[in-house]
Tab-separated table of C-alpha atoms in Angstrom:
chain	number	residue	atom	x	y	z
A	1	MET	CA	0.000	0.000	0.000
A	2	GLU	CA	1.464	3.316	-1.083
A	3	PRO	CA	1.731	6.064	1.556
A	4	ILE	CA	-0.728	8.943	1.318
A	5	ASN	CA	0.758	12.081	-0.187
A	6	ASP	CA	-0.566	15.052	1.781
A	7	GLU	CA	1.206	17.623	-0.347
A	8	ILE	CA	-1.328	20.209	-1.544
A	9	ALA	CA	-1.509	21.129	-5.216
A	10	ARG	CA	-4.370	23.690	-5.118
A	11	GLU	CA	-6.607	25.115	-2.417
A	12	PHE	CA	-9.878	27.022	-2.813
A	13	ARG	CA	-12.624	28.372	-0.581
A	14	PHE	CA	-14.529	25.080	-0.400
A	15	PHE	CA	-11.952	22.367	-1.104
A	16	ARG	CA	-8.311	21.464	-1.625
A	17	VAL	CA	-6.629	19.249	-4.191
A	18	TYR	CA	-3.695	17.035	-3.211
A	19	LYS	CA	-0.884	16.179	-5.578
A	20	ASP	CA	-1.914	12.527	-5.572
A	21	GLY	CA	-5.286	13.576	-7.053
A	22	ARG	CA	-7.401	13.378	-3.900
A	23	ILE	CA	-9.959	16.136	-3.329
A	24	GLU	CA	-11.015	17.162	0.170
A	25	ILE	CA	-14.324	19.017	0.504
A	26	PHE	CA	-14.280	21.194	3.616
A	27	TYR	CA	-18.022	21.078	4.284
A	28	LYS	CA	-19.770	17.800	5.019
A	29	THR	CA	-23.440	17.727	4.101
A	30	GLN	CA	-25.868	15.908	6.373
A	31	LYS	CA	-29.205	14.683	5.081
A	32	VAL	CA	-32.598	14.241	6.738
A	33	PRO	CA	-35.584	12.188	5.533
A	34	PRO	CA	-38.815	13.730	4.221
A	35	SER	CA	-41.468	14.328	6.857
A	36	THR	CA	-44.664	16.114	7.829
A	37	ASP	CA	-44.204	19.288	9.850
A	38	ALA	CA	-46.270	19.051	13.026
A	39	VAL	CA	-46.800	22.821	13.211
A	40	THR	CA	-47.493	23.869	9.610
A	41	GLY	CA	-48.808	20.587	8.225
A	42	VAL	CA	-46.417	20.797	5.252
A	43	GLN	CA	-45.708	17.328	3.866
A	44	SER	CA	-42.600	16.336	1.936
A	45	LYS	CA	-41.515	13.344	-0.086
A	46	ASP	CA	-38.620	12.417	-2.357
A	47	VAL	CA	-39.013	11.575	-6.034
A	48	THR	CA	-36.725	10.370	-8.805
A	49	ILE	CA	-36.632	12.674	-11.810
A	50	GLN	CA	-34.266	10.546	-13.855
A	51	PRO	CA	-32.185	7.481	-12.893
A	52	GLU	CA	-29.070	8.135	-14.974
A	53	PRO	CA	-27.472	10.523	-14.517
A	54	ALA	CA	-29.224	10.590	-11.167
A	55	VAL	CA	-31.475	13.584	-10.542
A	56	SER	CA	-34.022	13.655	-7.736
A	57	ALA	CA	-36.052	16.170	-5.756
A	58	ARG	CA	-37.862	16.723	-2.491
A	59	ILE	CA	-41.413	17.965	-3.003
A	60	PHE	CA	-43.110	20.066	-0.327
A	61	LEU	CA	-46.908	20.222	-0.215
A	62	PRO	CA	-48.635	22.729	2.112
A	63	LYS	CA	-51.656	21.754	4.151
A	64	ILE	CA	-54.626	21.333	1.821
A	65	GLN	CA	-57.901	22.956	2.871
A	66	ASP	CA	-59.769	22.638	-0.424
A	67	PRO	CA	-58.921	19.559	-2.567
A	68	ALA	CA	-60.168	21.350	-5.684
A	69	GLN	CA	-57.834	24.300	-5.211
A	70	LYS	CA	-54.750	24.684	-7.413
A	71	LEU	CA	-51.501	25.990	-5.915
A	72	PRO	CA	-48.547	27.920	-7.350
A	73	VAL	CA	-45.398	25.887	-8.016
A	74	LEU	CA	-41.792	26.858	-7.311
A	75	LEU	CA	-38.765	24.990	-8.653
A	76	TYR	CA	-36.074	25.631	-6.030
A	77	LEU	CA	-32.320	25.198	-6.504
A	78	HIS	CA	-30.082	25.077	-3.440
A	79	GLY	CA	-26.725	26.781	-3.080
A	80	GLY	CA	-23.301	25.461	-2.155
A	81	GLY	CA	-21.042	26.571	-4.982
A	82	PHE	CA	-21.926	23.474	-7.071
A	83	ILE	CA	-19.706	21.565	-4.616
A	84	PHE	CA	-21.667	20.791	-1.448
A	85	GLU	CA	-25.122	21.052	0.181
A	86	SER	CA	-28.283	19.206	-0.761
A	87	ALA	CA	-32.030	19.518	-1.165
A	88	PHE	CA	-32.123	16.918	1.624
A	89	SER	CA	-29.910	18.756	4.144
A	90	PRO	CA	-31.461	20.031	7.390
A	91	ILE	CA	-31.060	23.716	6.529
A	92	TYR	CA	-32.677	23.423	3.108
A	93	HIS	CA	-35.374	21.029	4.280
A	94	ASN	CA	-36.355	23.513	6.982
A	95	PHE	CA	-36.123	26.627	4.800
A	96	VAL	CA	-38.038	25.225	1.833
A	97	GLY	CA	-40.718	23.756	4.091
A	98	ARG	CA	-41.120	27.119	5.793
A	99	LEU	CA	-41.381	28.826	2.399
A	100	ALA	CA	-44.011	26.337	1.203
A	101	ALA	CA	-46.089	27.099	4.297
A	102	GLU	CA	-45.730	30.880	3.958
A	103	ALA	CA	-46.537	30.984	0.241
A	104	HIS	CA	-49.027	28.112	0.383
A	105	ALA	CA	-47.252	26.762	-2.666
A	106	ILE	CA	-45.833	23.475	-3.887
A	107	VAL	CA	-42.042	23.611	-3.888
A	108	VAL	CA	-39.882	21.157	-5.836
A	109	SER	CA	-36.372	21.311	-4.352
A	110	VAL	CA	-33.875	19.777	-6.780
A	111	GLU	CA	-30.997	17.437	-5.917
A	112	TYR	CA	-28.494	17.974	-8.721
A	113	GLY	CA	-24.980	16.675	-9.431
A	114	LEU	CA	-21.998	18.211	-7.609
A	115	PHE	CA	-18.238	18.479	-8.040
A	116	PRO	CA	-16.082	16.376	-8.016
A	117	ASP	CA	-18.250	13.381	-8.920
A	118	ARG	CA	-20.253	15.317	-11.489
A	119	PRO	CA	-18.677	18.726	-12.131
A	120	PRO	CA	-20.409	21.542	-14.012
A	121	PRO	CA	-22.093	21.671	-16.439
A	122	ALA	CA	-23.855	18.679	-14.787
A	123	CYS	CA	-25.684	20.948	-12.328
A	124	TYR	CA	-27.038	23.053	-15.213
A	125	GLU	CA	-28.197	20.036	-17.203
A	126	ASP	CA	-29.704	18.369	-14.119
A	127	SER	CA	-31.645	21.542	-13.304
A	128	TRP	CA	-32.905	21.674	-16.873
A	129	ALA	CA	-34.005	18.032	-16.645
A	130	ALA	CA	-35.865	18.864	-13.421
A	131	LEU	CA	-37.674	21.811	-15.005
A	132	LYS	CA	-38.728	19.749	-18.021
A	133	TRP	CA	-39.915	16.965	-15.719
A	134	LEU	CA	-41.925	19.464	-13.690
A	135	ALA	CA	-43.484	20.962	-16.830
A	136	SER	CA	-44.475	17.482	-18.027
A	137	HIS	CA	-47.171	17.515	-15.326
A	138	GLY	CA	-48.927	20.505	-16.891
A	139	SER	CA	-51.449	18.255	-18.641
A	140	GLY	CA	-52.260	16.461	-15.381
A	141	ASP	CA	-50.860	13.072	-16.373
A	142	GLY	CA	-47.278	13.213	-15.084
A	143	THR	CA	-45.613	10.684	-12.813
A	144	GLU	CA	-46.096	12.634	-9.561
A	145	SER	CA	-49.608	12.664	-8.077
A	146	TRP	CA	-49.215	15.835	-5.974
A	147	LEU	CA	-48.286	17.837	-9.053
A	148	ASN	CA	-51.064	16.328	-11.161
A	149	LYS	CA	-53.690	17.077	-8.538
A	150	TYR	CA	-52.686	20.391	-6.990
A	151	ALA	CA	-50.219	22.282	-9.211
A	152	ASP	CA	-51.302	25.407	-11.090
A	153	PHE	CA	-48.884	25.675	-13.999
A	154	ASP	CA	-50.162	29.150	-14.788
A	155	ARG	CA	-48.185	30.095	-11.663
A	156	LEU	CA	-44.826	28.391	-12.177
A	157	LEU	CA	-41.747	30.122	-10.755
A	158	ILE	CA	-38.032	29.401	-10.437
A	159	GLY	CA	-35.816	30.414	-7.535
A	160	GLY	CA	-32.633	29.626	-5.675
A	161	ASP	CA	-29.850	30.997	-3.525
A	162	SER	CA	-26.151	31.560	-4.245
A	163	GLY	CA	-25.149	28.986	-6.887
A	164	GLY	CA	-28.814	27.989	-7.087
A	165	ALA	CA	-29.671	31.566	-8.068
A	166	ASN	CA	-27.113	31.272	-10.866
A	167	LEU	CA	-28.864	28.092	-12.019
A	168	SER	CA	-32.237	29.876	-11.855
A	169	HIS	CA	-30.979	32.613	-14.183
A	170	TYR	CA	-29.631	29.963	-16.552
A	171	LEU	CA	-32.977	28.145	-16.697
A	172	ALA	CA	-34.942	31.327	-17.388
A	173	VAL	CA	-32.552	32.196	-20.226
A	174	ARG	CA	-32.720	28.689	-21.678
A	175	VAL	CA	-36.509	28.667	-21.650
A	176	GLY	CA	-36.527	32.035	-23.407
A	177	SER	CA	-33.993	30.820	-25.951
A	178	ILE	CA	-35.999	27.821	-27.137
A	179	GLY	CA	-39.506	29.267	-26.830
A	180	GLN	CA	-40.940	25.984	-25.544
A	181	PRO	CA	-44.724	26.495	-25.176
A	182	ASP	CA	-45.157	24.151	-22.192
A	183	LEU	CA	-42.522	26.042	-20.180
A	184	LYS	CA	-43.953	29.370	-19.049
A	185	ILE	CA	-42.163	31.035	-16.159
A	186	GLY	CA	-44.160	33.529	-14.118
A	187	GLY	CA	-41.234	34.872	-12.128
A	188	VAL	CA	-37.684	34.279	-10.912
A	189	VAL	CA	-36.288	34.826	-7.403
A	190	LEU	CA	-32.533	35.195	-6.870
A	191	VAL	CA	-31.326	35.045	-3.267
A	192	HIS	CA	-27.742	36.297	-2.744
A	193	PRO	CA	-26.854	35.270	-6.309
A	194	PHE	CA	-23.468	33.985	-7.426
A	195	PHE	CA	-22.077	35.571	-10.579
A	196	GLY	CA	-18.381	35.467	-9.741
A	197	GLY	CA	-16.747	38.790	-8.996
A	198	LEU	CA	-13.986	37.840	-6.569
A	199	GLU	CA	-10.836	36.355	-8.073
A	200	GLU	CA	-10.807	33.339	-5.764
A	201	ASP	CA	-14.425	32.496	-6.605
A	202	ASP	CA	-13.838	32.998	-10.322
A	203	GLN	CA	-10.790	30.737	-10.262
A	204	MET	CA	-12.630	28.097	-8.246
A	205	PHE	CA	-15.492	28.038	-10.765
A	206	LEU	CA	-13.100	27.774	-13.711
A	207	TYR	CA	-11.294	24.898	-11.967
A	208	ILE	CA	-14.410	22.828	-11.222
A	209	CYS	CA	-15.866	23.564	-14.672
A	210	PRO	CA	-13.135	22.692	-17.209
A	211	GLU	CA	-15.494	23.432	-20.107
A	212	ASN	CA	-15.522	27.197	-19.646
A	213	GLY	CA	-15.173	30.463	-21.499
A	214	GLY	CA	-12.685	32.015	-19.122
A	215	LEU	CA	-13.505	35.012	-16.963
A	216	GLU	CA	-16.115	36.125	-19.497
A	217	ASP	CA	-17.958	32.804	-19.330
A	218	ARG	CA	-21.654	33.661	-19.655
A	219	ARG	CA	-22.403	31.751	-16.436
A	220	LEU	CA	-20.142	34.212	-14.589
A	221	ARG	CA	-20.815	37.335	-16.678
A	222	PRO	CA	-24.195	37.068	-18.427
A	223	PRO	CA	-24.029	38.971	-21.746
A	224	PRO	CA	-26.759	41.436	-22.840
A	225	GLU	CA	-28.364	38.905	-25.191
A	226	ASP	CA	-28.969	36.521	-22.280
A	227	PHE	CA	-30.896	39.146	-20.315
A	228	LYS	CA	-33.019	39.789	-23.386
A	229	ARG	CA	-33.934	36.083	-23.512
A	230	LEU	CA	-35.125	35.836	-19.890
A	231	ALA	CA	-38.450	33.992	-20.029
A	232	CYS	CA	-40.142	35.837	-17.185
A	233	GLY	CA	-41.790	39.193	-16.715
A	234	LYS	CA	-40.867	39.652	-13.059
A	235	MET	CA	-37.836	39.104	-10.890
A	236	LEU	CA	-37.079	39.535	-7.195
A	237	ILE	CA	-33.460	39.792	-6.044
A	238	PHE	CA	-32.383	39.533	-2.406
A	239	PHE	CA	-29.041	41.048	-1.424
A	240	ALA	CA	-27.153	40.889	1.877
A	241	ALA	CA	-25.017	43.918	2.744
A	242	GLY	CA	-22.239	41.778	4.234
A	243	ASP	CA	-22.203	39.220	1.418
A	244	HIS	CA	-18.896	38.696	-0.399
A	245	LEU	CA	-20.986	38.207	-3.570
A	246	ARG	CA	-22.812	41.530	-3.160
A	247	GLY	CA	-20.696	43.508	-5.646
A	248	ALA	CA	-21.106	41.040	-8.507
A	249	GLY	CA	-24.802	40.793	-7.713
A	250	GLN	CA	-25.123	44.560	-8.042
A	251	LEU	CA	-23.439	44.426	-11.463
A	252	TYR	CA	-25.919	41.745	-12.508
A	253	TYR	CA	-28.801	43.957	-11.386
A	254	GLU	CA	-27.433	46.990	-13.230
A	255	ASP	CA	-26.877	44.983	-16.421
A	256	LEU	CA	-30.407	43.619	-16.123
A	257	LYS	CA	-31.868	47.113	-15.796
A	258	LYS	CA	-29.901	48.343	-18.837
A	259	SER	CA	-30.843	45.349	-20.976
A	260	GLU	CA	-33.692	44.888	-23.453
A	261	TRP	CA	-35.425	42.405	-21.157
A	262	GLY	CA	-38.461	44.627	-20.568
A	263	GLY	CA	-39.601	43.043	-17.301
A	264	SER	CA	-39.798	44.457	-13.776
A	265	VAL	CA	-37.321	43.727	-10.993
A	266	ASP	CA	-37.563	44.395	-7.258
A	267	VAL	CA	-34.601	44.391	-4.887
A	268	VAL	CA	-34.605	43.685	-1.148
A	269	GLU	CA	-31.453	44.097	0.942
A	270	HIS	CA	-30.822	42.974	4.512
A	271	GLY	CA	-27.901	44.010	6.684
A	272	GLU	CA	-26.681	40.450	7.007
A	273	GLY	CA	-24.158	37.994	5.562
A	274	HIS	CA	-24.390	35.460	2.754
A	275	VAL	CA	-27.405	33.089	3.085
A	276	PHE	CA	-27.913	34.248	6.678
A	277	HIS	CA	-31.503	32.995	6.592
A	278	LEU	CA	-30.295	29.386	6.448
A	279	PHE	CA	-28.057	29.597	9.511
A	280	ASN	CA	-29.987	32.133	11.596
A	281	SER	CA	-33.515	31.200	10.618
A	282	ASP	CA	-35.107	32.631	13.768
A	283	CYS	CA	-33.904	36.196	13.226
A	284	GLU	CA	-36.238	38.999	12.156
A	285	ASN	CA	-34.586	39.457	8.767
A	286	ALA	CA	-34.908	35.762	7.956
A	287	ALA	CA	-38.636	35.976	8.667
A	288	ASP	CA	-38.833	39.057	6.449
A	289	LEU	CA	-37.039	37.257	3.610
A	290	VAL	CA	-39.426	34.306	3.771
A	291	LYS	CA	-42.447	36.601	3.928
A	292	ARG	CA	-41.335	38.676	0.930
A	293	PHE	CA	-40.435	35.557	-1.049
A	294	GLY	CA	-43.863	34.079	-0.323
A	295	SER	CA	-45.632	37.317	-1.207
A	296	PHE	CA	-43.837	37.417	-4.566
A	297	ILE	CA	-45.023	33.895	-5.327
A	298	ASN	CA	-48.622	34.801	-4.548
A	299	GLN	CA	-48.533	38.078	-6.470
A	300	ASN	CA	-47.052	36.473	-9.547
A	301	ALA	CA	-50.165	35.532	-11.498
A	302	THR	CA	-48.909	35.607	-15.058
A	303	ASN	CA	-49.261	33.425	-18.123
A	304	LEU	CA	-53.043	33.552	-18.337
A	305	PRO	CA	-54.275	33.546	-21.933
A	306	GLU	CA	-55.045	36.934	-23.437
A	307	LYS	CA	-58.563	38.181	-22.656
A	308	VAL	CA	-58.769	35.835	-19.687
A	309	GLY	CA	-58.579	37.250	-16.188
A	310	GLY	CA	-59.066	35.944	-12.718
A	311	ALA	CA	-59.784	36.616	-9.081
A	312	ARG	CA	-57.147	35.787	-6.484
A	313	VAL	CA	-57.437	36.025	-2.729
A	314	VAL	CA	-55.112	35.321	0.157
A	315	LEU	CA	-56.753	34.859	3.549
A	316	ARG	CA	-54.705	35.836	6.594
A	317	ASP	CA	-55.506	36.001	10.283
A	318	ALA	CA	-55.514	39.222	12.314
A	319	ARG	CA	-51.740	38.995	12.801
A	320	GLY	CA	-51.037	38.484	9.113
A	321	GLY	CA	-50.427	34.734	9.343
A	322	PHE	CA	-51.337	32.670	6.307
A	323	VAL	CA	-54.696	30.851	6.429
A	324	GLU	CA	-55.653	29.933	2.873
A	325	ALA	CA	-55.415	31.124	-0.722
A	326	GLY	CA	-57.398	30.646	-3.898
A	327	ALA	CA	-57.342	31.595	-7.560
A	328	TRP	CA	-60.131	31.447	-10.103
A	329	LYS	CA	-60.020	32.122	-13.834
A	330	ILE	CA	-62.760	34.382	-15.155
A	331	PRO	CA	-63.189	34.390	-18.950
A	332	ALA	CA	-64.217	37.389	-21.030
A	333	LEU	CA	-63.669	40.075	-18.414
A	334	SER	CA	-65.221	43.380	-19.404
A	335	SER	CA	-63.778	45.553	-16.653
A	336	ALA	CA	-61.527	45.732	-13.627
A	337	LEU	CA	-64.655	46.121	-11.501
A	338	HIS	CA	-65.772	42.670	-12.610
A	339	VAL	CA	-62.493	41.282	-11.314
A	340	GLU	CA	-62.971	43.062	-7.989
A	341	MET	CA	-66.479	41.709	-7.599
A	342	GLN	CA	-65.375	38.161	-8.287
A	343	ALA	CA	-62.430	38.463	-5.907
A	344	VAL	CA	-64.632	39.692	-3.075
A	345	LEU	CA	-67.208	36.973	-3.700
A	346	HIS	CA	-64.592	34.237	-3.724
A	347	ALA	CA	-62.975	35.640	-0.584
A	348	VAL	CA	-66.245	35.578	1.307
A	349	ARG	CA	-67.180	32.095	0.141
A	350	LEU	CA	-63.764	30.672	0.934
A	351	ALA	CA	-63.733	32.316	4.366
A	352	SER	CA	-67.200	30.937	5.072
A	353	GLN	CA	-66.100	27.400	4.198
A	354	LEU	CA	-63.261	27.723	6.702
A	355	GLY	CA	-65.510	28.927	9.519
A	356	TYR	CA	-64.722	32.654	9.431
A	357	HIS	CA	-67.383	35.310	9.880
A	358	ARG	CA	-65.583	38.626	9.565
A	359	VAL	CA	-63.733	39.801	6.456
A	360	ARG	CA	-61.619	42.933	6.143
A	361	LEU	CA	-60.427	43.741	2.635
A	362	GLU	CA	-57.160	45.656	2.328
A	363	ASN	CA	-58.122	46.984	-1.080
A	364	ASP	CA	-60.212	49.940	-2.150
A	365	SER	CA	-63.109	47.798	-3.319
A	366	SER	CA	-66.005	49.829	-1.949
A	367	LEU	CA	-67.908	49.931	-5.245
A	368	ALA	CA	-67.562	46.205	-5.784
A	369	ILE	CA	-68.687	45.532	-2.212
A	370	SER	CA	-71.716	47.781	-2.523
A	371	ILE	CA	-72.805	45.996	-5.704
A	372	ILE	CA	-72.504	42.469	-4.332
A	373	THR	CA	-73.742	43.092	-0.782
A	374	THR	CA	-76.946	41.235	-1.553
A	375	TYR	CA	-74.927	38.091	-2.244
A	376	VAL	CA	-73.301	38.077	1.180
A	377	ASP	CA	-74.911	36.186	4.048
A	378	SER	CA	-76.413	38.427	6.696
A	379	GLY	CA	-74.054	36.914	9.293
A	380	TYR	CA	-71.062	38.524	7.609
A	381	THR	CA	-69.442	41.801	8.565
A	382	MET	CA	-67.145	43.450	6.034
A	383	ASP	CA	-64.791	46.278	6.961
A	384	LEU	CA	-62.919	48.156	4.243
A	385	LEU	CA	-59.411	49.589	4.403
A	386	ALA	CA	-58.019	51.719	1.576
A	387	GLY	CA	-55.163	50.177	-0.371
A	388	ASP	CA	-53.767	49.459	-3.784
A	389	VAL	CA	-55.216	47.109	-6.369
A	390	LEU	CA	-52.749	45.865	-8.972
A	391	TYR	CA	-53.637	44.612	-12.441
A	392	SER	CA	-51.610	42.876	-15.086
A	393	ALA	CA	-52.067	43.493	-18.800
A	394	ALA	CA	-54.659	40.739	-18.837
A	395	SER	CA	-56.761	42.566	-16.207
A	396	PHE	CA	-55.893	39.896	-13.657
A	397	THR	CA	-56.002	40.923	-10.012
A	398	ALA	CA	-52.357	40.566	-9.110
A	399	SER	CA	-52.808	40.855	-5.360
A	400	LYS	CA	-55.721	40.543	-3.000
A	401	PHE	CA	-55.212	40.230	0.754
A	402	VAL	CA	-58.187	39.411	2.928
A	403	PHE	CA	-57.938	39.382	6.720
A	404	VAL	CA	-60.408	37.186	8.537
A	405	SER	CA	-61.398	36.158	12.057
A	406	ARG	CA	-62.934	32.883	13.172
A	407	LYS	CA	-66.338	32.343	14.683
A	408	LYS	CA	-66.247	32.145	18.443
């Protein structure tokens, strides 16, 4: 048996390479099984997307109140520099489950190939395979029952953190490049995104990804034509002030704003470090990140056919905690008022089914309420607070928040 050669050839942020060819990853990833959260009722299970090369996912399903209700779907891609971490690790299991509960959405958290066993571009191709697999359920006859039964593919989003945010950008560009009709992306969320920037991170990426274009590789420095191809109309970017990736993320944002993309982008910054929400999940800023992420998912009601609108409501308790959500398509809308009327009606009916008797609408819907008062049971009380009502080009109510209280 030959003696082990501990002489180091190269060392990077996440691993070192020995002269005998061994690679030592500094961070060991633990894994936990799927489960049902006793507090939120979110269920999870693991599925195989493809056997070879192996791609799998953990699917999170929020507590179902109405079996006929369809839920938004998020494809989530974890971080870890394409080297470590997992959709099955404790921190990602907990974060994604919390997000599924907050947004009342199905989340498909992808387990993709990592360096050194499967170096990039494996992670990009695995993520693409996962998105295509997810989209194959749009007709209701896919291999996964939760997606067939509950997923609303008119509300499909992509998101991820760090390296997973980089993968999310790549997927949105690839969808826009091929124009595949069964892949419609309502929005993209980038949390503390990785787009290079620091020399040590750039060199590490180029080392683990031998098939590269140097420092101007489009995965590190997206060119203007890639922004133009983004297959989404909305994007939300989270930054952390103390993040070593913050500078490159800002350049990405500025290039996006200058591009011919034509969509809208919102930015949220917290005075924290990189992916702080995973390691300090109980802090106030972590709760804010989850809440804003969930709100973006529920406000992102795109991809409805032209001349088709809908009514969407989100029921919350007096403290703002999530209770239930619903979305209904309404064909041949003639006015925004029609949308308002339908939204109020659906809110009241849904609240009634859940045992609530008092509804407070945080939208200026006084005219709609006055018109439909005769349809509301006499046991209901409705209080109105002034607010904003948002519409997309298809006259779809983009946000509708309804606060309710239970019967005593």
